[in-house]
Amino acid sequence: MKTTQIRTTEDGSASAAPDEGGGEPSCAADAAASRSAADGAAADEGDPSAASRTLRRTHHDAPDTAADFAALAELPEDCPERRRLQDCVVTAWLPMAHRLARKFRNRGESLEDLEQVAALALVKSVERYDPARGNAFETFAIPTIYGELKRHFRDNMWEIHVPRRVQDLRNRVRASLRELELTSSGRSPTVAELAAHSGLSEEDTLTGMEALQCFNSLSLDAPVAAESGGGDGGDGAICLMDTLSSDEGGYDHVVDREAVRSCLCRLPEREQRLLYLRFFRELTQSQIARRLGVSQMHVSRLLAAACRRVREEIEEREDEDSSTHPPRAAA
């Protein structure tokens, strides 16, 4: 394997040299040598930018890649050397991206996926960063990475639709909860304490606390502990569905409505309006026809086609669920 040593001379400059095995200096070595040489020259000429770059590095994982970005700015878009140098810069800043991703752990998403999102955002930041604007790369990249991580949660992790107001309550309650836990020796704060600290009413505080559980929905097939019998469940284990009353038809209505909701969103706008007028406004086909300026027969055909599409999609989804989670054998 080819390795490279970074040698420091008496004047403080750095140079890259291959080891005894020979070979060209590595990409990281090139970057380190060029950064050291550039900073040394700037310091000799009294350039204050070198000192400012050092002051801006507030974390141990914030490398000085100013010389690399300056070189990237001079390279054309289709130059192979540009891609190689971009890869070097991304690798150097990857620990920072992973650090930012870890701030979002334990929220229902795996750390590996969060790090992947942060890494992709880092690549975008490296490609878009313009050193001529005068901002440090860290200042530019951190908001971009945070924005991609938050967008990932907003687009993928809310399994139950939560209104924006409730999401805001959840964020305020969570922030207060963390702050109070740090000052209360590990004791969980009461609802009244959370409300006073966050400036919310107790009712809004309870709403925010309930929203904390909305990142992951609980499957009706999830096993629950039996009130009596074997301690570990065994053959007598029951699922959440078994605890629901079969006499309560409202549950079935909610399940059916949620199953249809996502299918309706994928229908063309005209078919969505037809179904809305027919089943939510409860208009007759003749009334719908007069409102839309078409014949009653045409409305009938459109409604039948829309209902068929929704039904087929739900049946396909149920077939997929049954193949993934086969029914339990009867005891």
CSV table of N, CA and C in Angstrom, one decimal, residues 160-315:
chain,number,residue,atom,x,y,z
A,160,ILE,N,-48.0,9.5,11.3
A,160,ILE,CA,-49.3,10.0,11.5
A,160,ILE,C,-49.3,11.5,11.2
A,161,HIS,N,-50.3,11.9,10.4
A,161,HIS,CA,-50.4,13.4,10.0
A,161,HIS,C,-50.5,14.2,11.3
A,162,VAL,N,-49.6,15.2,11.5
A,162,VAL,CA,-49.6,16.1,12.6
A,162,VAL,C,-49.7,17.5,12.1
A,163,PRO,N,-50.7,18.3,12.5
A,163,PRO,CA,-50.8,19.7,12.1
A,163,PRO,C,-49.5,20.5,12.5
A,164,ARG,N,-49.2,21.5,11.7
A,164,ARG,CA,-48.1,22.3,12.0
A,164,ARG,C,-48.1,22.9,13.4
A,165,ARG,N,-49.2,23.4,13.8
A,165,ARG,CA,-49.3,23.9,15.2
A,165,ARG,C,-48.9,22.9,16.2
A,166,VAL,N,-49.3,21.7,16.1
A,166,VAL,CA,-49.0,20.6,17.0
A,166,VAL,C,-47.5,20.3,16.9
A,167,GLN,N,-46.9,20.3,15.7
A,167,GLN,CA,-45.5,20.1,15.6
A,167,GLN,C,-44.7,21.1,16.3
A,168,ASP,N,-45.2,22.4,16.3
A,168,ASP,CA,-44.5,23.5,17.0
A,168,ASP,C,-44.6,23.3,18.5
A,169,LEU,N,-45.8,22.9,19.0
A,169,LEU,CA,-45.9,22.6,20.4
A,169,LEU,C,-45.0,21.5,20.8
A,170,ARG,N,-44.9,20.4,20.0
A,170,ARG,CA,-44.0,19.3,20.3
A,170,ARG,C,-42.5,19.8,20.4
A,171,ASN,N,-42.1,20.6,19.5
A,171,ASN,CA,-40.7,21.1,19.5
A,171,ASN,C,-40.4,21.9,20.8
A,172,ARG,N,-41.4,22.8,21.2
A,172,ARG,CA,-41.2,23.6,22.4
A,172,ARG,C,-41.2,22.7,23.7
A,173,VAL,N,-42.1,21.7,23.7
A,173,VAL,CA,-42.1,20.8,24.9
A,173,VAL,C,-40.8,20.0,24.9
A,174,ARG,N,-40.4,19.5,23.8
A,174,ARG,CA,-39.1,18.7,23.8
A,174,ARG,C,-38.0,19.5,24.3
A,175,ALA,N,-37.8,20.8,23.8
A,175,ALA,CA,-36.7,21.6,24.2
A,175,ALA,C,-36.8,21.9,25.7
A,176,SER,N,-38.0,22.2,26.3
A,176,SER,CA,-38.1,22.4,27.7
A,176,SER,C,-37.8,21.1,28.5
A,177,LEU,N,-38.2,20.0,28.0
A,177,LEU,CA,-38.0,18.7,28.6
A,177,LEU,C,-36.5,18.4,28.8
A,178,ARG,N,-35.7,18.7,27.7
A,178,ARG,CA,-34.3,18.5,27.8
A,178,ARG,C,-33.6,19.4,28.8
A,179,GLU,N,-34.1,20.7,28.8
A,179,GLU,CA,-33.4,21.7,29.7
A,179,GLU,C,-33.7,21.4,31.1
A,180,LEU,N,-35.0,21.0,31.4
A,180,LEU,CA,-35.3,20.7,32.8
A,180,LEU,C,-34.7,19.4,33.3
A,181,GLU,N,-34.5,18.4,32.4
A,181,GLU,CA,-33.9,17.2,32.8
A,181,GLU,C,-32.4,17.4,33.2
A,182,LEU,N,-31.8,18.4,32.6
A,182,LEU,CA,-30.4,18.7,33.0
A,182,LEU,C,-30.3,19.3,34.3
A,183,THR,N,-31.3,20.0,34.8
A,183,THR,CA,-31.3,20.7,36.1
A,183,THR,C,-32.0,20.1,37.2
A,184,SER,N,-32.6,18.9,36.9
A,184,SER,CA,-33.5,18.3,37.9
A,184,SER,C,-32.9,16.9,38.4
A,185,SER,N,-31.6,16.7,38.2
A,185,SER,CA,-30.9,15.5,38.7
A,185,SER,C,-31.6,14.2,38.1
A,186,GLY,N,-32.0,14.3,36.9
A,186,GLY,CA,-32.5,13.1,36.2
A,186,GLY,C,-34.0,12.9,36.5
A,187,ARG,N,-34.6,13.7,37.3
A,187,ARG,CA,-36.1,13.5,37.6
A,187,ARG,C,-36.9,14.0,36.4
A,188,SER,N,-37.9,13.3,36.0
A,188,SER,CA,-38.8,13.7,34.9
A,188,SER,C,-39.6,14.9,35.4
A,189,PRO,N,-39.7,16.0,34.7
A,189,PRO,CA,-40.5,17.2,35.1
A,189,PRO,C,-42.0,16.9,35.0
A,190,THR,N,-42.8,17.5,35.8
A,190,THR,CA,-44.2,17.4,35.8
A,190,THR,C,-44.8,18.2,34.6
A,191,VAL,N,-46.0,18.0,34.3
A,191,VAL,CA,-46.7,18.8,33.3
A,191,VAL,C,-46.7,20.3,33.6
A,192,ALA,N,-47.0,20.6,34.9
A,192,ALA,CA,-47.0,22.0,35.3
A,192,ALA,C,-45.6,22.6,35.2
A,193,GLU,N,-44.6,21.9,35.5
A,193,GLU,CA,-43.2,22.4,35.3
A,193,GLU,C,-42.9,22.7,33.9
A,194,LEU,N,-43.2,21.7,33.0
A,194,LEU,CA,-43.0,21.9,31.6
A,194,LEU,C,-43.8,23.1,31.1
A,195,ALA,N,-45.0,23.3,31.5
A,195,ALA,CA,-45.8,24.4,31.0
A,195,ALA,C,-45.2,25.7,31.4
A,196,ALA,N,-44.8,25.8,32.7
A,196,ALA,CA,-44.2,27.0,33.2
A,196,ALA,C,-42.9,27.4,32.4
A,197,HIS,N,-42.1,26.4,32.2
A,197,HIS,CA,-40.8,26.6,31.5
A,197,HIS,C,-41.0,27.0,30.1
A,198,SER,N,-41.9,26.4,29.4
A,198,SER,CA,-42.1,26.6,28.0
A,198,SER,C,-43.0,27.8,27.7
A,199,GLY,N,-43.7,28.3,28.7
A,199,GLY,CA,-44.7,29.4,28.5
A,199,GLY,C,-46.0,28.9,27.8
A,200,LEU,N,-46.3,27.7,27.9
A,200,LEU,CA,-47.5,27.1,27.3
A,200,LEU,C,-48.5,26.8,28.4
A,201,SER,N,-49.8,26.7,28.0
A,201,SER,CA,-50.8,26.2,28.9
A,201,SER,C,-50.6,24.7,29.1
A,202,GLU,N,-51.1,24.2,30.2
A,202,GLU,CA,-51.0,22.8,30.5
A,202,GLU,C,-51.6,21.9,29.4
A,203,GLU,N,-52.7,22.4,28.9
A,203,GLU,CA,-53.4,21.7,27.8
A,203,GLU,C,-52.5,21.6,26.6
A,204,ASP,N,-51.9,22.7,26.2
A,204,ASP,CA,-51.0,22.7,25.0
A,204,ASP,C,-49.7,21.8,25.3
A,205,THR,N,-49.3,21.9,26.6
A,205,THR,CA,-48.2,21.0,26.9
A,205,THR,C,-48.5,19.6,26.8
A,206,LEU,N,-49.7,19.1,27.2
A,206,LEU,CA,-50.1,17.8,27.0
A,206,LEU,C,-50.2,17.4,25.5
A,207,THR,N,-50.7,18.3,24.7
A,207,THR,CA,-50.8,18.1,23.3
A,207,THR,C,-49.4,17.9,22.7
A,208,GLY,N,-48.4,18.7,23.1
A,208,GLY,CA,-47.1,18.5,22.6
A,208,GLY,C,-46.4,17.2,23.1
A,209,MET,N,-46.7,16.8,24.3
A,209,MET,CA,-46.2,15.6,24.8
A,209,MET,C,-46.8,14.4,24.0
A,210,GLU,N,-48.0,14.4,23.7
A,210,GLU,CA,-48.7,13.4,22.9
A,210,GLU,C,-48.0,13.3,21.5
A,211,ALA,N,-47.7,14.5,21.0
A,211,ALA,CA,-47.1,14.5,19.6
A,211,ALA,C,-45.7,13.9,19.6
A,212,LEU,N,-45.1,13.9,20.7
A,212,LEU,CA,-43.7,13.3,20.8
A,212,LEU,C,-43.8,11.8,20.4
A,213,GLN,N,-45.0,11.2,20.5
A,213,GLN,CA,-45.1,9.8,20.2
A,213,GLN,C,-45.5,9.5,18.7
A,214,CYS,N,-45.6,10.6,17.9
A,214,CYS,CA,-46.1,10.4,16.6
A,214,CYS,C,-45.1,10.1,15.5
A,215,PHE,N,-43.8,10.0,15.9
A,215,PHE,CA,-42.8,9.6,14.9
A,215,PHE,C,-43.0,8.2,14.4
A,216,ASN,N,-43.5,7.3,15.3
A,216,ASN,CA,-43.7,5.9,14.9
A,216,ASN,C,-45.0,5.5,15.3
A,217,SER,N,-45.8,4.9,14.4
A,217,SER,CA,-47.1,4.4,14.8
A,217,SER,C,-47.0,2.9,15.2
A,218,LEU,N,-47.8,2.5,16.1
A,218,LEU,CA,-47.8,1.2,16.6
A,218,LEU,C,-48.6,0.2,15.8
A,219,SER,N,-48.1,-0.8,15.3
A,219,SER,CA,-48.8,-1.8,14.5
A,219,SER,C,-49.9,-2.5,15.3
A,220,LEU,N,-51.0,-2.8,14.7
A,220,LEU,CA,-52.1,-3.5,15.4
A,220,LEU,C,-51.6,-5.0,15.6
A,221,ASP,N,-50.6,-5.4,14.9
A,221,ASP,CA,-50.1,-6.8,15.1
A,221,ASP,C,-49.0,-6.8,16.1
A,222,ALA,N,-48.7,-5.7,16.7
A,222,ALA,CA,-47.6,-5.7,17.7
A,222,ALA,C,-48.0,-6.5,19.0
A,223,PRO,N,-47.2,-7.4,19.5
A,223,PRO,CA,-47.6,-8.2,20.6
A,223,PRO,C,-47.6,-7.3,21.9
A,224,VAL,N,-48.6,-7.7,22.8
A,224,VAL,CA,-48.7,-7.0,24.0
A,224,VAL,C,-48.7,-8.1,25.1
A,225,ALA,N,-48.3,-7.6,26.3
A,225,ALA,CA,-48.2,-8.6,27.4
A,225,ALA,C,-49.6,-8.9,27.9
A,226,ALA,N,-49.8,-10.2,28.1
A,226,ALA,CA,-51.1,-10.7,28.6
A,226,ALA,C,-51.2,-10.3,30.1
A,227,GLU,N,-52.4,-10.0,30.6
A,227,GLU,CA,-52.6,-9.7,32.0
A,227,GLU,C,-52.4,-10.9,32.9
A,228,SER,N,-52.6,-12.1,32.4
A,228,SER,CA,-52.4,-13.3,33.2
A,228,SER,C,-51.8,-14.4,32.3
A,229,GLY,N,-51.3,-15.4,33.0
A,229,GLY,CA,-50.8,-16.5,32.2
A,229,GLY,C,-49.3,-16.5,32.2
A,230,GLY,N,-48.6,-17.1,31.2
A,230,GLY,CA,-47.2,-17.1,31.2
A,230,GLY,C,-46.6,-15.8,31.2
A,231,GLY,N,-45.4,-15.6,31.8
A,231,GLY,CA,-44.8,-14.3,31.9
A,231,GLY,C,-44.2,-13.9,30.6
A,232,ASP,N,-43.7,-14.7,29.8
A,232,ASP,CA,-43.1,-14.3,28.6
A,232,ASP,C,-44.0,-14.4,27.4
A,233,GLY,N,-45.2,-14.6,27.5
A,233,GLY,CA,-46.2,-14.6,26.4
A,233,GLY,C,-46.3,-16.0,25.9
A,234,GLY,N,-45.3,-16.6,25.3
A,234,GLY,CA,-45.3,-18.0,24.8
A,234,GLY,C,-46.4,-18.1,23.7
A,235,ASP,N,-47.1,-19.3,23.7
A,235,ASP,CA,-48.1,-19.5,22.8
A,235,ASP,C,-49.4,-18.7,23.0
A,236,GLY,N,-49.5,-18.2,24.2
A,236,GLY,CA,-50.7,-17.4,24.6
A,236,GLY,C,-50.5,-15.9,24.3
A,237,ALA,N,-49.5,-15.5,23.6
A,237,ALA,CA,-49.2,-14.1,23.3
A,237,ALA,C,-50.4,-13.5,22.5
A,238,ILE,N,-50.8,-12.3,22.8
A,238,ILE,CA,-51.8,-11.6,22.0
A,238,ILE,C,-51.3,-10.4,21.4
A,239,CYS,N,-51.9,-9.9,20.4
A,239,CYS,CA,-51.5,-8.6,19.7
A,239,CYS,C,-52.5,-7.5,20.0
A,240,LEU,N,-52.1,-6.3,19.7
A,240,LEU,CA,-52.9,-5.1,20.0
A,240,LEU,C,-54.3,-5.3,19.4
A,241,MET,N,-54.5,-5.8,18.2
A,241,MET,CA,-55.8,-6.0,17.6
A,241,MET,C,-56.7,-6.8,18.5
A,242,ASP,N,-56.2,-7.8,19.2
A,242,ASP,CA,-57.0,-8.7,20.0
A,242,ASP,C,-57.6,-7.9,21.2
A,243,THR,N,-57.0,-6.8,21.6
A,243,THR,CA,-57.5,-6.0,22.7
A,243,THR,C,-58.6,-5.0,22.4
A,244,LEU,N,-58.9,-4.9,21.0
A,244,LEU,CA,-59.9,-4.0,20.6
A,244,LEU,C,-61.3,-4.7,20.6
A,245,SER,N,-62.3,-3.9,20.9
A,245,SER,CA,-63.6,-4.5,20.9
A,245,SER,C,-64.2,-4.7,19.5
A,246,SER,N,-64.7,-5.9,19.2
A,246,SER,CA,-65.2,-6.1,17.9
A,246,SER,C,-66.6,-5.5,17.7
A,247,ASP,N,-67.2,-5.0,18.8
A,247,ASP,CA,-68.5,-4.4,18.7
A,247,ASP,C,-68.4,-2.9,18.4
A,248,GLU,N,-67.2,-2.3,18.4
A,248,GLU,CA,-67.1,-0.9,18.2
A,248,GLU,C,-66.8,-0.7,16.7
A,249,GLY,N,-67.8,-0.3,15.9
A,249,GLY,CA,-67.7,-0.1,14.5
A,249,GLY,C,-66.9,1.1,14.1
A,250,GLY,N,-66.7,2.1,15.1
A,250,GLY,CA,-66.0,3.3,14.8
A,250,GLY,C,-64.5,3.0,14.4
A,251,TYR,N,-63.9,2.0,15.0
A,251,TYR,CA,-62.5,1.7,14.7
A,251,TYR,C,-62.4,1.2,13.3
A,252,ASP,N,-63.3,0.4,12.8
A,252,ASP,CA,-63.3,-0.1,11.5
A,252,ASP,C,-63.4,1.1,10.5
A,253,HIS,N,-64.2,2.0,10.8
A,253,HIS,CA,-64.4,3.2,10.0
A,253,HIS,C,-63.1,4.0,9.9
A,254,VAL,N,-62.5,4.2,11.0
A,254,VAL,CA,-61.2,5.0,11.0
A,254,VAL,C,-60.2,4.2,10.1
A,255,VAL,N,-60.0,2.9,10.3
A,255,VAL,CA,-59.0,2.1,9.5
A,255,VAL,C,-59.3,2.2,8.1
A,256,ASP,N,-60.6,2.1,7.7
A,256,ASP,CA,-61.0,2.2,6.3
A,256,ASP,C,-60.7,3.6,5.7
A,257,ARG,N,-61.0,4.6,6.5
A,257,ARG,CA,-60.8,5.9,6.0
A,257,ARG,C,-59.3,6.2,5.8
A,258,GLU,N,-58.5,5.8,6.7
A,258,GLU,CA,-57.0,6.0,6.5
A,258,GLU,C,-56.4,5.2,5.4
A,259,ALA,N,-57.0,4.0,5.1
A,259,ALA,CA,-56.5,3.2,4.0
A,259,ALA,C,-56.9,3.9,2.7
A,260,VAL,N,-58.0,4.6,2.6
A,260,VAL,CA,-58.5,5.2,1.4
A,260,VAL,C,-57.8,6.5,1.2
A,261,ARG,N,-57.4,7.2,2.3
A,261,ARG,CA,-56.8,8.6,2.2
A,261,ARG,C,-55.7,8.7,1.2
A,262,SER,N,-54.7,7.8,1.4
A,262,SER,CA,-53.5,7.9,0.5
A,262,SER,C,-53.8,7.5,-0.9
A,263,CYS,N,-54.8,6.6,-1.1
A,263,CYS,CA,-55.2,6.3,-2.5
A,263,CYS,C,-55.8,7.5,-3.2
A,264,LEU,N,-56.7,8.2,-2.5
A,264,LEU,CA,-57.4,9.3,-3.1
A,264,LEU,C,-56.4,10.4,-3.5
A,265,CYS,N,-55.3,10.6,-2.8
A,265,CYS,CA,-54.3,11.6,-3.1
A,265,CYS,C,-53.6,11.4,-4.4
A,266,ARG,N,-53.6,10.1,-4.8
A,266,ARG,CA,-52.9,9.8,-6.1
A,266,ARG,C,-53.9,9.8,-7.3
A,267,LEU,N,-55.1,10.0,-7.1
A,267,LEU,CA,-56.1,10.1,-8.2
A,267,LEU,C,-56.0,11.5,-8.9
A,268,PRO,N,-56.3,11.5,-10.2
A,268,PRO,CA,-56.4,12.8,-10.9
A,268,PRO,C,-57.3,13.8,-10.2
A,269,GLU,N,-57.1,15.1,-10.4
A,269,GLU,CA,-57.9,16.1,-9.6
A,269,GLU,C,-59.4,16.0,-9.9
A,270,ARG,N,-59.8,15.6,-11.2
A,270,ARG,CA,-61.2,15.5,-11.5
A,270,ARG,C,-61.8,14.4,-10.8
A,271,GLU,N,-61.2,13.3,-10.7
A,271,GLU,CA,-61.7,12.1,-10.0
A,271,GLU,C,-61.8,12.4,-8.5
A,272,GLN,N,-60.8,13.1,-7.9
A,272,GLN,CA,-60.9,13.4,-6.5
A,272,GLN,C,-62.1,14.3,-6.3
A,273,ARG,N,-62.4,15.3,-7.2
A,273,ARG,CA,-63.6,16.1,-7.0
A,273,ARG,C,-64.9,15.4,-7.1
A,274,LEU,N,-64.9,14.4,-8.0
A,274,LEU,CA,-66.1,13.6,-8.2
A,274,LEU,C,-66.4,12.8,-6.9
A,275,LEU,N,-65.4,12.2,-6.3
A,275,LEU,CA,-65.6,11.4,-5.1
A,275,LEU,C,-66.0,12.3,-3.9
A,276,TYR,N,-65.4,13.5,-3.9
A,276,TYR,CA,-65.7,14.4,-2.8
A,276,TYR,C,-67.2,14.8,-2.9
A,277,LEU,N,-67.6,15.2,-4.1
A,277,LEU,CA,-69.0,15.6,-4.2
A,277,LEU,C,-70.0,14.5,-3.9
A,278,ARG,N,-69.6,13.2,-4.3
A,278,ARG,CA,-70.5,12.1,-4.2
A,278,ARG,C,-70.6,11.6,-2.7
A,279,PHE,N,-69.4,11.4,-2.1
A,279,PHE,CA,-69.4,10.7,-0.8
A,279,PHE,C,-69.2,11.6,0.4
A,280,PHE,N,-68.7,12.9,0.2
A,280,PHE,CA,-68.5,13.8,1.3
A,280,PHE,C,-69.6,14.8,1.3
A,281,ARG,N,-70.0,15.4,0.1
A,281,ARG,CA,-71.1,16.3,0.0
A,281,ARG,C,-72.4,15.6,-0.2
A,282,GLU,N,-72.4,14.3,-0.5
A,282,GLU,CA,-73.5,13.4,-0.6
A,282,GLU,C,-74.5,14.0,-1.7
A,283,LEU,N,-73.9,14.5,-2.8
A,283,LEU,CA,-74.8,14.9,-3.9
A,283,LEU,C,-75.1,13.6,-4.8
A,284,THR,N,-76.2,13.7,-5.5
A,284,THR,CA,-76.6,12.6,-6.4
A,284,THR,C,-75.8,12.8,-7.7
A,285,GLN,N,-75.8,11.7,-8.5
A,285,GLN,CA,-75.1,11.8,-9.7
A,285,GLN,C,-75.7,12.8,-10.7
A,286,SER,N,-77.0,13.0,-10.6
A,286,SER,CA,-77.7,14.1,-11.4
A,286,SER,C,-77.2,15.5,-11.0
A,287,GLN,N,-77.1,15.7,-9.7
A,287,GLN,CA,-76.7,17.0,-9.2
A,287,GLN,C,-75.2,17.2,-9.6
A,288,ILE,N,-74.4,16.2,-9.5
A,288,ILE,CA,-73.0,16.3,-9.9
A,288,ILE,C,-72.9,16.6,-11.4
A,289,ALA,N,-73.7,16.0,-12.2
A,289,ALA,CA,-73.7,16.2,-13.6
A,289,ALA,C,-74.1,17.6,-14.0
A,290,ARG,N,-75.1,18.2,-13.3
A,290,ARG,CA,-75.5,19.5,-13.6
A,290,ARG,C,-74.4,20.5,-13.2
A,291,ARG,N,-73.7,20.2,-12.1
A,291,ARG,CA,-72.6,21.1,-11.6
A,291,ARG,C,-71.4,21.1,-12.5
A,292,LEU,N,-71.1,19.9,-13.1
A,292,LEU,CA,-70.0,19.8,-13.9
A,292,LEU,C,-70.3,20.0,-15.4
A,293,GLY,N,-71.5,20.1,-15.7
A,293,GLY,CA,-71.9,20.3,-17.1
A,293,GLY,C,-71.7,19.1,-18.0
A,294,VAL,N,-71.9,17.9,-17.5
A,294,VAL,CA,-71.8,16.6,-18.2
A,294,VAL,C,-73.1,15.8,-18.0
A,295,SER,N,-73.2,14.7,-18.7
A,295,SER,CA,-74.3,13.9,-18.5
A,295,SER,C,-74.2,13.0,-17.3
A,296,GLN,N,-75.4,12.6,-16.8
A,296,GLN,CA,-75.4,11.7,-15.6
A,296,GLN,C,-74.7,10.4,-15.9
A,297,MET,N,-74.9,9.9,-17.1
A,297,MET,CA,-74.2,8.6,-17.5
A,297,MET,C,-72.7,8.7,-17.4
A,298,HIS,N,-72.2,9.9,-17.9
A,298,HIS,CA,-70.7,10.1,-17.9
A,298,HIS,C,-70.2,10.2,-16.4
A,299,VAL,N,-71.0,10.8,-15.5
A,299,VAL,CA,-70.6,10.9,-14.1
A,299,VAL,C,-70.6,9.5,-13.5
A,300,SER,N,-71.6,8.6,-13.9
A,300,SER,CA,-71.6,7.3,-13.4
A,300,SER,C,-70.4,6.5,-13.8
A,301,ARG,N,-70.0,6.6,-15.1
A,301,ARG,CA,-68.8,5.9,-15.5
A,301,ARG,C,-67.6,6.4,-14.8
A,302,LEU,N,-67.4,7.7,-14.6
A,302,LEU,CA,-66.2,8.2,-14.0
A,302,LEU,C,-66.2,7.8,-12.5
A,303,LEU,N,-67.3,7.8,-11.8
A,303,LEU,CA,-67.3,7.3,-10.4
A,303,LEU,C,-67.0,5.9,-10.3
A,304,ALA,N,-67.5,5.0,-11.2
A,304,ALA,CA,-67.2,3.6,-11.2
A,304,ALA,C,-65.7,3.4,-11.4
A,305,ALA,N,-65.1,4.1,-12.3
A,305,ALA,CA,-63.7,3.9,-12.6
A,305,ALA,C,-62.8,4.4,-11.5
A,306,ALA,N,-63.2,5.5,-10.8
A,306,ALA,CA,-62.4,6.0,-9.7
A,306,ALA,C,-62.5,5.0,-8.5
A,307,CYS,N,-63.7,4.5,-8.2
A,307,CYS,CA,-63.9,3.6,-7.1
A,307,CYS,C,-63.1,2.3,-7.4
A,308,ARG,N,-63.1,1.9,-8.6
A,308,ARG,CA,-62.4,0.6,-9.0
A,308,ARG,C,-60.9,0.8,-8.8
A,309,ARG,N,-60.3,2.0,-9.2
A,309,ARG,CA,-58.9,2.2,-9.0
A,309,ARG,C,-58.5,2.2,-7.5
A,310,VAL,N,-59.3,2.8,-6.7
A,310,VAL,CA,-59.1,2.9,-5.3
A,310,VAL,C,-59.1,1.5,-4.7
A,311,ARG,N,-60.2,0.7,-5.0
A,311,ARG,CA,-60.3,-0.6,-4.5
A,311,ARG,C,-59.2,-1.5,-4.9
A,312,GLU,N,-58.7,-1.5,-6.2
A,312,GLU,CA,-57.6,-2.3,-6.6
A,312,GLU,C,-56.4,-2.0,-5.9
A,313,GLU,N,-56.1,-0.7,-5.6
A,313,GLU,CA,-54.9,-0.3,-4.9
A,313,GLU,C,-54.9,-0.8,-3.5
A,314,ILE,N,-56.0,-0.7,-2.9
A,314,ILE,CA,-56.1,-1.2,-1.5
A,314,ILE,C,-56.0,-2.7,-1.4
A,315,GLU,N,-56.5,-3.4,-2.4
A,315,GLU,CA,-56.4,-4.9,-2.4
A,315,GLU,C,-54.9,-5.3,-2.7
